[in-house]
CSV table of C-alpha atoms and ligand atoms in Angstrom, one decimal:
chain,number,residue,atom,x,y,z
A,1,MET,CA,16.6,20.0,-46.7
A,2,ARG,CA,17.9,18.9,-50.1
A,3,ILE,CA,20.9,20.5,-51.8
A,4,PHE,CA,21.3,19.5,-55.5
A,5,LYS,CA,24.0,20.4,-58.0
A,6,ALA,CA,22.4,22.8,-60.5
A,7,ASN,CA,22.5,20.5,-63.5
A,8,ASN,CA,19.7,20.4,-66.2
A,9,ASP,CA,17.8,17.6,-64.5
A,10,ASN,CA,17.8,19.4,-61.1
A,11,ILE,CA,16.9,22.7,-62.6
A,12,LYS,CA,13.9,21.0,-64.1
A,13,LEU,CA,13.0,19.4,-60.8
A,14,ALA,CA,13.3,22.9,-59.2
A,15,ALA,CA,10.9,24.3,-61.7
A,16,THR,CA,8.4,21.5,-60.9
A,17,LEU,CA,8.7,22.2,-57.2
A,18,ILE,CA,8.1,25.9,-57.7
A,19,ASN,CA,5.1,25.2,-59.9
A,20,ASN,CA,3.7,23.0,-57.0
A,21,GLY,CA,4.0,26.0,-54.6
A,22,GLY,CA,7.5,25.1,-53.2
A,23,ILE,CA,10.5,27.3,-52.5
A,24,VAL,CA,13.8,26.9,-54.3
A,25,ALA,CA,17.0,28.7,-53.3
A,26,PHE,CA,19.0,29.4,-56.5
A,27,PRO,CA,22.1,31.4,-57.5
A,28,THR,CA,22.0,34.7,-59.2
A,29,GLU,CA,25.0,36.8,-60.2
A,30,THR,CA,24.7,38.9,-57.1
A,31,VAL,CA,23.7,36.6,-54.2
A,32,TYR,CA,21.5,33.5,-53.7
A,33,GLY,CA,17.8,34.1,-54.0
A,34,LEU,CA,14.9,32.3,-52.3
A,35,GLY,CA,12.4,31.8,-55.1
A,36,ALA,CA,8.7,31.1,-55.3
A,37,LEU,CA,5.9,31.9,-57.7
A,38,ALA,CA,5.1,35.6,-57.4
A,39,SER,CA,1.4,34.8,-57.9
A,40,ASN,CA,1.1,32.2,-55.2
A,41,LYS,CA,0.1,33.9,-52.0
A,42,ASN,CA,0.8,30.9,-49.8
A,43,ALA,CA,4.3,30.4,-51.2
A,44,VAL,CA,5.0,34.1,-50.8
A,45,LYS,CA,3.8,34.0,-47.2
A,46,ARG,CA,6.1,31.1,-46.5
A,47,ILE,CA,9.1,33.0,-47.8
A,48,TYR,CA,8.4,35.8,-45.3
A,49,GLU,CA,8.1,33.2,-42.5
A,50,VAL,CA,11.2,31.2,-43.5
A,51,LYS,CA,13.3,34.4,-43.6
A,52,GLY,CA,11.6,35.9,-40.5
A,53,ARG,CA,11.1,39.0,-42.7
A,54,PRO,CA,8.7,41.7,-41.7
A,55,GLU,CA,5.7,41.7,-44.1
A,56,ASN,CA,6.0,45.4,-44.8
A,57,ASN,CA,9.3,44.7,-46.7
A,58,PRO,CA,8.4,44.1,-50.3
A,59,LEU,CA,10.2,41.5,-52.5
A,60,ILE,CA,11.9,41.7,-55.9
A,61,VAL,CA,10.0,40.1,-58.8
A,62,HIS,CA,12.5,38.2,-61.0
A,63,ILE,CA,11.8,37.7,-64.7
A,64,TYR,CA,13.8,36.6,-67.8
A,65,LYS,CA,12.6,39.0,-70.6
A,66,ILE,CA,11.7,42.6,-70.8
A,67,GLU,CA,8.2,41.9,-72.2
A,68,GLN,CA,7.3,40.5,-68.8
A,69,ALA,CA,8.3,43.7,-67.2
A,70,LEU,CA,6.1,45.7,-69.6
A,71,SER,CA,3.0,43.8,-68.5
A,72,ILE,CA,3.8,43.8,-64.7
A,73,ALA,CA,4.5,47.5,-64.7
A,74,LYS,CA,1.8,50.1,-65.3
A,75,ILE,CA,4.4,52.2,-66.9
A,76,ILE,CA,8.2,52.1,-67.3
A,77,PRO,CA,9.6,55.6,-67.7
A,78,PRO,CA,12.1,56.3,-70.6
A,79,ASP,CA,15.0,56.6,-68.2
A,80,ALA,CA,14.3,53.1,-66.8
A,81,ILE,CA,13.9,51.7,-70.3
A,82,LYS,CA,17.3,53.1,-71.3
A,83,LEU,CA,19.0,51.4,-68.3
A,84,ILE,CA,17.3,48.0,-68.6
A,85,LYS,CA,18.0,47.8,-72.3
A,86,LYS,CA,21.7,48.2,-71.5
A,87,TYR,CA,22.0,46.4,-68.1
A,88,TRP,CA,19.5,43.6,-68.1
A,89,PRO,CA,20.2,40.8,-67.5
A,90,GLY,CA,22.3,42.3,-64.7
A,91,PRO,CA,22.5,43.5,-61.1
A,92,LEU,CA,19.9,46.2,-61.5
A,93,THR,CA,16.4,46.4,-59.9
A,94,ILE,CA,13.9,49.0,-60.9
A,95,ILE,CA,10.9,50.1,-58.8
A,96,VAL,CA,8.0,51.1,-61.1
A,97,PRO,CA,4.2,51.6,-60.7
A,98,TYR,CA,2.4,48.3,-60.5
A,99,ASN,CA,-0.2,47.3,-63.1
A,100,PRO,CA,-3.2,46.1,-61.0
A,101,SER,CA,-4.4,43.7,-63.6
A,102,SER,CA,-1.1,41.8,-63.3
A,103,ASN,CA,-0.8,38.7,-61.2
A,104,ILE,CA,1.8,39.5,-58.5
A,105,SER,CA,0.6,38.6,-55.0
A,106,PHE,CA,-0.2,41.7,-52.9
A,107,MET,CA,1.9,40.2,-50.2
A,108,ALA,CA,5.0,40.1,-52.4
A,109,ARG,CA,4.5,43.9,-53.0
A,110,ALA,CA,3.8,44.5,-49.3
A,111,ASN,CA,0.5,46.0,-50.5
A,112,LEU,CA,2.3,48.9,-52.3
A,113,ASP,CA,1.2,50.2,-55.6
A,114,THR,CA,4.7,49.8,-56.9
A,115,VAL,CA,6.7,46.8,-57.8
A,116,ALA,CA,10.4,45.9,-57.9
A,117,LEU,CA,11.7,44.1,-61.1
A,118,ARG,CA,14.9,42.5,-62.2
A,119,ILE,CA,16.4,40.1,-64.8
A,120,PRO,CA,19.3,38.3,-63.1
A,121,ASN,CA,22.4,37.5,-65.1
A,122,ASN,CA,23.1,33.9,-64.2
A,123,PRO,CA,22.5,31.0,-66.6
A,124,ILE,CA,21.0,28.8,-63.8
A,125,ALA,CA,18.6,31.5,-62.7
A,126,LEU,CA,17.6,32.3,-66.3
A,127,LYS,CA,17.0,28.6,-67.1
A,128,LEU,CA,14.9,28.2,-64.1
A,129,LEU,CA,12.9,31.4,-64.9
A,130,LYS,CA,12.3,30.2,-68.4
A,131,LEU,CA,11.2,26.8,-67.4
A,132,VAL,CA,8.7,28.1,-64.8
A,133,ASN,CA,7.7,30.8,-67.4
A,134,ALA,CA,6.2,33.0,-64.7
A,135,PRO,CA,7.6,35.7,-62.5
A,136,LEU,CA,9.4,34.6,-59.3
A,137,ILE,CA,9.9,36.5,-56.2
A,138,ALA,CA,13.4,36.1,-54.8
A,139,PRO,CA,14.6,37.8,-51.7
A,140,SER,CA,18.2,37.1,-50.7
A,141,ALA,CA,18.2,33.5,-49.2
A,142,ASN,CA,19.3,34.5,-45.7
A,143,THR,CA,17.5,35.0,-42.4
A,144,SER,CA,16.2,38.6,-42.2
A,145,GLN,CA,18.9,41.1,-41.3
A,146,HIS,CA,21.7,38.6,-41.7
A,147,LEU,CA,24.4,38.7,-44.4
A,148,SER,CA,23.2,37.7,-47.9
A,149,PRO,CA,24.4,34.2,-49.0
A,150,THR,CA,27.0,34.0,-51.7
A,151,SER,CA,27.1,30.1,-51.7
A,152,ALA,CA,24.7,27.2,-51.3
A,153,ASP,CA,26.5,26.5,-47.9
A,154,HIS,CA,25.5,29.9,-46.6
A,155,VAL,CA,21.9,29.2,-47.6
A,156,LYS,CA,22.1,25.9,-45.8
A,157,TYR,CA,23.6,27.5,-42.7
A,158,ASP,CA,20.7,30.1,-42.4
A,159,LEU,CA,17.7,28.1,-43.6
A,160,PHE,CA,18.4,24.4,-43.3
A,161,ASN,CA,15.8,23.6,-40.7
A,162,LYS,CA,13.2,26.0,-42.1
A,163,LEU,CA,12.8,24.5,-45.6
A,164,ASP,CA,10.7,21.4,-46.4
A,165,ASN,CA,12.5,18.2,-47.3
A,166,GLU,CA,9.9,17.3,-50.0
A,167,LYS,CA,8.5,20.6,-51.3
A,168,ASP,CA,11.6,22.8,-51.3
A,169,MET,CA,15.3,22.6,-52.4
A,170,ILE,CA,18.6,24.4,-52.7
A,171,LEU,CA,20.2,24.5,-56.1
A,172,ASP,CA,23.9,24.6,-55.7
A,173,GLY,CA,25.5,26.6,-58.5
A,174,GLY,CA,28.8,27.5,-56.8
A,175,ASP,CA,29.9,30.9,-55.5
A,176,THR,CA,28.1,34.0,-56.9
A,177,ASN,CA,30.1,36.3,-59.1
A,178,ILE,CA,29.4,39.7,-57.7
A,179,GLY,CA,28.8,38.9,-54.1
A,180,LEU,CA,26.6,42.0,-53.3
A,181,GLU,CA,23.0,42.6,-54.1
A,182,SER,CA,21.6,44.4,-57.1
A,183,THR,CA,21.4,48.2,-57.2
A,184,VAL,CA,17.8,49.3,-56.5
A,185,ILE,CA,16.5,52.4,-58.3
A,186,ASP,CA,13.1,54.0,-57.6
A,187,PHE,CA,11.5,55.3,-60.8
A,188,THR,CA,8.1,56.2,-59.3
A,189,LYS,CA,9.0,59.8,-58.5
A,190,THR,CA,9.9,62.7,-60.7
A,191,ASN,CA,13.7,62.0,-60.3
A,192,PRO,CA,15.1,58.5,-60.2
A,193,GLU,CA,16.6,57.7,-56.8
A,194,ILE,CA,19.1,55.0,-55.8
A,195,LEU,CA,17.5,53.2,-52.9
A,196,ARG,CA,20.3,50.7,-52.5
A,197,PRO,CA,23.7,50.9,-54.1
A,198,GLY,CA,24.7,47.5,-55.4
A,199,GLY,CA,26.3,45.4,-58.1
A,200,LEU,CA,25.8,48.0,-60.8
A,201,SER,CA,27.8,51.1,-59.9
A,202,ILE,CA,26.2,54.5,-59.6
A,203,LYS,CA,28.9,55.8,-61.9
A,204,LEU,CA,27.8,53.6,-64.8
A,205,ILE,CA,24.1,54.4,-64.1
A,206,ASN,CA,24.8,58.2,-64.1
A,207,GLU,CA,26.6,57.8,-67.5
A,208,LEU,CA,23.1,57.0,-68.9
A,209,ILE,CA,20.6,58.9,-66.7
A,210,LYS,CA,20.5,61.4,-63.9
A,211,THR,CA,19.9,59.9,-60.4
A,212,SER,CA,20.1,60.9,-56.8
A,213,TYR,CA,21.6,58.9,-54.0
A,214,ASN,CA,21.1,60.3,-50.5
A,215,LEU,CA,22.9,58.5,-47.7
A,216,ALA,CA,21.3,60.8,-45.2
A,217,LYS,CA,17.9,59.2,-45.9
A,218,ILE,CA,18.9,56.1,-44.1
A,219,ASN,CA,16.8,55.8,-41.0
A,220,ASN,CA,15.1,53.2,-38.9
A,221,GLN,CA,11.6,54.8,-38.7
A,222,ARG,CA,10.5,55.0,-42.3
A,223,PRO,CA,10.6,51.7,-44.1
A,224,LEU,CA,10.0,53.1,-47.6
A,225,SER,CA,12.5,50.6,-48.8
A,226,PRO,CA,13.5,48.3,-46.1
A,227,GLY,CA,17.0,48.3,-47.6
A,228,LEU,CA,16.9,51.8,-46.1
A,229,PHE,CA,16.6,50.3,-42.6
A,230,LYS,CA,20.0,51.2,-41.1
A,231,LYS,CA,20.5,47.9,-39.3
A,232,HIS,CA,20.8,45.2,-42.0
A,233,TYR,CA,23.4,42.9,-43.5
A,234,SER,CA,24.8,42.2,-40.0
A,235,PRO,CA,27.4,39.7,-39.0
A,236,LYS,CA,27.3,38.5,-35.3
A,237,ALA,CA,30.6,40.3,-34.6
A,238,THR,CA,30.8,44.0,-34.0
A,239,LEU,CA,32.4,46.0,-36.8
A,240,ARG,CA,34.8,48.9,-36.3
A,241,LEU,CA,35.2,50.7,-39.7
A,242,ASN,CA,38.0,52.7,-41.2
A,243,ALA,CA,40.5,51.1,-39.0
A,244,ASP,CA,44.3,51.2,-39.6
A,245,PHE,CA,45.2,48.3,-37.3
A,246,PRO,CA,43.3,46.0,-34.9
A,247,ILE,CA,43.4,46.5,-31.2
A,248,GLU,CA,43.6,43.6,-28.7
A,249,GLY,CA,40.6,41.2,-29.1
A,250,GLU,CA,39.8,42.3,-32.6
A,251,ALA,CA,40.2,40.4,-35.8
A,252,TRP,CA,41.4,42.2,-39.0
A,253,LEU,CA,39.5,42.5,-42.2
A,254,GLY,CA,42.0,44.0,-44.6
A,255,PHE,CA,42.1,45.6,-48.0
A,256,GLY,CA,45.3,46.1,-49.9
A,257,LYS,CA,48.7,45.2,-48.5
A,258,ASN,CA,48.6,43.8,-45.0
A,259,PRO,CA,50.1,46.0,-42.3
A,260,LYS,CA,53.2,44.8,-40.5
A,261,GLY,CA,52.5,42.6,-37.4
A,262,ILE,CA,49.1,41.6,-38.6
A,263,ASN,CA,49.8,37.9,-38.1
A,264,ASN,CA,49.6,38.4,-34.4
A,265,PHE,CA,45.8,38.7,-35.0
A,266,ILE,CA,43.2,36.7,-36.7
A,267,ASN,CA,43.2,38.3,-40.1
A,268,ILE,CA,41.8,37.9,-43.6
A,269,ASN,CA,42.0,40.2,-46.6
A,270,LEU,CA,39.2,41.3,-48.9
A,271,SER,CA,41.7,42.0,-51.7
A,272,GLU,CA,45.4,42.3,-51.4
A,273,GLU,CA,45.5,43.7,-55.0
A,274,GLU,CA,43.0,46.5,-54.0
A,275,SER,CA,40.4,45.2,-56.4
A,276,LEU,CA,37.0,46.5,-55.3
A,277,GLU,CA,35.3,43.7,-57.4
A,278,GLU,CA,37.3,41.1,-55.5
A,279,ALA,CA,36.5,42.7,-52.2
A,280,ALA,CA,32.7,42.8,-53.1
A,281,LYS,CA,32.8,39.2,-54.0
A,282,ASN,CA,34.6,38.3,-50.7
A,283,LEU,CA,32.8,40.6,-48.3
A,284,PHE,CA,29.8,38.5,-47.1
A,285,SER,CA,31.7,35.2,-47.1
A,286,MET,CA,34.6,36.6,-45.2
A,287,LEU,CA,32.3,38.1,-42.6
A,288,ARG,CA,30.5,34.8,-42.3
A,289,HIS,CA,33.9,33.1,-42.0
A,290,LEU,CA,34.9,35.3,-39.1
A,291,ASP,CA,31.6,34.7,-37.4
A,292,LYS,CA,32.2,31.0,-37.7
A,293,MET,CA,35.5,31.5,-35.9
A,294,GLN,CA,33.5,33.1,-33.1
A,295,VAL,CA,35.4,36.4,-33.5
A,296,LYS,CA,33.6,39.0,-31.4
A,297,LYS,CA,35.0,42.2,-32.9
A,298,ILE,CA,36.3,43.0,-36.4
A,299,ALA,CA,38.4,46.0,-37.4
A,300,VAL,CA,37.9,46.8,-41.0
A,301,LYS,CA,40.3,48.7,-43.2
A,302,THR,CA,39.0,51.8,-45.1
A,303,ILE,CA,37.5,50.8,-48.4
A,304,PRO,CA,37.7,53.5,-51.2
A,305,ASN,CA,34.3,55.0,-51.7
A,306,LYS,CA,34.0,54.7,-55.5
A,307,ASP,CA,32.5,52.3,-58.0
A,308,ILE,CA,31.3,49.1,-56.2
A,309,GLY,CA,33.2,50.4,-53.1
A,310,ILE,CA,30.1,52.6,-52.5
A,311,ALA,CA,28.0,49.4,-52.1
A,312,ILE,CA,30.6,47.7,-50.0
A,313,ASN,CA,30.7,50.7,-47.6
A,314,ASP,CA,26.9,50.8,-47.5
A,315,ARG,CA,26.8,47.2,-46.3
A,316,LEU,CA,29.7,47.7,-43.8
A,317,TYR,CA,28.0,50.8,-42.5
A,318,ARG,CA,24.7,49.0,-42.0
A,319,GLY,CA,26.5,46.0,-40.5
A,320,ALA,CA,28.2,48.3,-38.0
A,321,SER,CA,25.1,50.0,-36.8
A,322,ASN,CA,22.7,48.7,-34.2
B,401,TXA,O1,20.6,41.1,-55.9
B,401,TXA,C1,19.4,41.0,-55.5
B,401,TXA,O2,18.6,42.0,-55.6
B,401,TXA,C2,19.0,39.8,-54.7
B,401,TXA,C3,19.0,38.6,-55.7
B,401,TXA,C4,18.5,37.3,-55.1
B,401,TXA,O3,18.2,39.0,-56.8
B,401,TXA,N1,17.7,40.0,-54.1
B,401,TXA,C5,17.6,40.8,-53.0
B,401,TXA,O4,16.3,40.8,-52.5
B,401,TXA,O5,18.5,41.4,-52.5
B,401,TXA,P1,16.0,41.4,-51.0
B,401,TXA,O6,14.5,41.1,-50.8
B,401,TXA,O7,16.9,40.9,-50.1
B,401,TXA,O8,16.1,43.0,-51.2
B,401,TXA,C6,15.1,43.7,-52.0
B,401,TXA,C7,15.2,45.1,-51.7
B,401,TXA,C8,14.7,45.5,-50.3
B,401,TXA,O9,15.5,46.5,-49.8
B,401,TXA,C9,13.3,45.9,-50.5
B,401,TXA,O10,12.9,46.8,-49.6
B,401,TXA,C10,13.4,46.6,-51.9
B,401,TXA,O11,14.3,45.8,-52.6
B,401,TXA,N2,12.1,46.7,-52.5
B,401,TXA,C11,11.4,45.7,-53.1
B,401,TXA,N3,10.2,46.2,-53.6
B,401,TXA,C12,10.2,47.5,-53.4
B,401,TXA,C13,9.3,48.6,-53.6
B,401,TXA,N4,8.1,48.3,-54.2
B,401,TXA,N5,9.6,49.8,-53.2
B,401,TXA,C14,10.8,50.1,-52.6
B,401,TXA,N6,11.7,49.1,-52.3
B,401,TXA,C15,11.4,47.9,-52.7
B,402,MG,MG1,18.1,40.7,-48.5
C-alpha cells in the first residue's frame, strides 16, 4: 500500500487512479475518507469489501459544488438549501430524494431511493474532487465498526493489507481538523431529522431551520441509517462512561483538570482546557492510542452534552455498547 504526501503531483496521481477505478484514501476536515468513483459499480463494491461494510449501509456522495447536488437530487427542499448555502463546504451531509437519471451506482445508495450528499471543507479533498470532476463516494477509511481515522497512519493501520499496491493509494494530508464525522440530516420526510450528530453542531443548525434529533431511535434492528446502529465507532477496549475516577485495571480518558492521583493509572486527557473542539479532535486518536497500549478498560470523564459535545457523547455511547 502506497502512502504519499498530498502535494499537487500526488493529488493528480490520485485523480488518475480514481478515474481508472482505483480507491484513494484522502483527508477531509472531519475524518479520512475512502474515495472511489460513485458511478463505478466495481470500485464501489470493492469499498464495501475493503471496509467489511454491510451492503445495506449506504455511502455519502462527495462533490465540490452545489450544482452537482442539484442534478444528483430529485429535489432539495428549501430548508436544506438554506443550510448548504451557509455550511457547504463543511461537516454537513444531507439526505435527499435521488434523481434516477443521475449516475450514482445503486450499490453506493444501498438501493434506496434517497442519496447522501456533502461538500467537504478540506483543500486536498476539494482539489481531488475538482480534478476527478465527478462525484466520489467516501465512507470513513476504517474497517467497519472501528473508530474513524483522523490521520493517514490510522488508515494504514486499518486497511494496509486490503488496498492494492498499484491501483490504490493513501494521500497523507496530516491530522484532520474536526476529528468527528459530518452531521447527517434526513430531508426526505416532512420534518428534517438529525440522523447522526457530528461536526456541525445541532445548535447552529437549529438557528437556521427546525430539526428533530431523537436519541431513543437508536436501535440495532432497523438500519434506516446504519449510523443508527447502536454498536459503532468501537475501540477494542471496554468503555465506562461518566466516570469520576478509574478503578484498578482501567485507564483514564480525562476532560478538564486531571483528578489527584491520576498518574497511578495510564491516563490521557481529551482537553485539559475543557475545549469541546479539542476533545472532538482528539477523541478517536486517543482511543486508538489506548488500544495500541493494549489497555482493556477505559474510564471516561463526563463530557458536557452541548455543541460538538453531543456528537462526542454519541460516539462514546455507541463505542460503549455491545
Ligand atoms: O464526515 C463524514 O461524513 C465522513 C467523511 C469521509 O466525509 N464520511 C463518513 O461516511 O462518515 P460513513 O460512510 O462512515 O458514514 C455515512 C453515514 C452512515 O451512517 C450512513 O448510514 C449514512 O451516512 N447514510 C448514507 N446514505 C444514507 C441514506 N440514503 N439514508 C440514510 N443514511 C444514509
Ligand atoms: Mg464510518
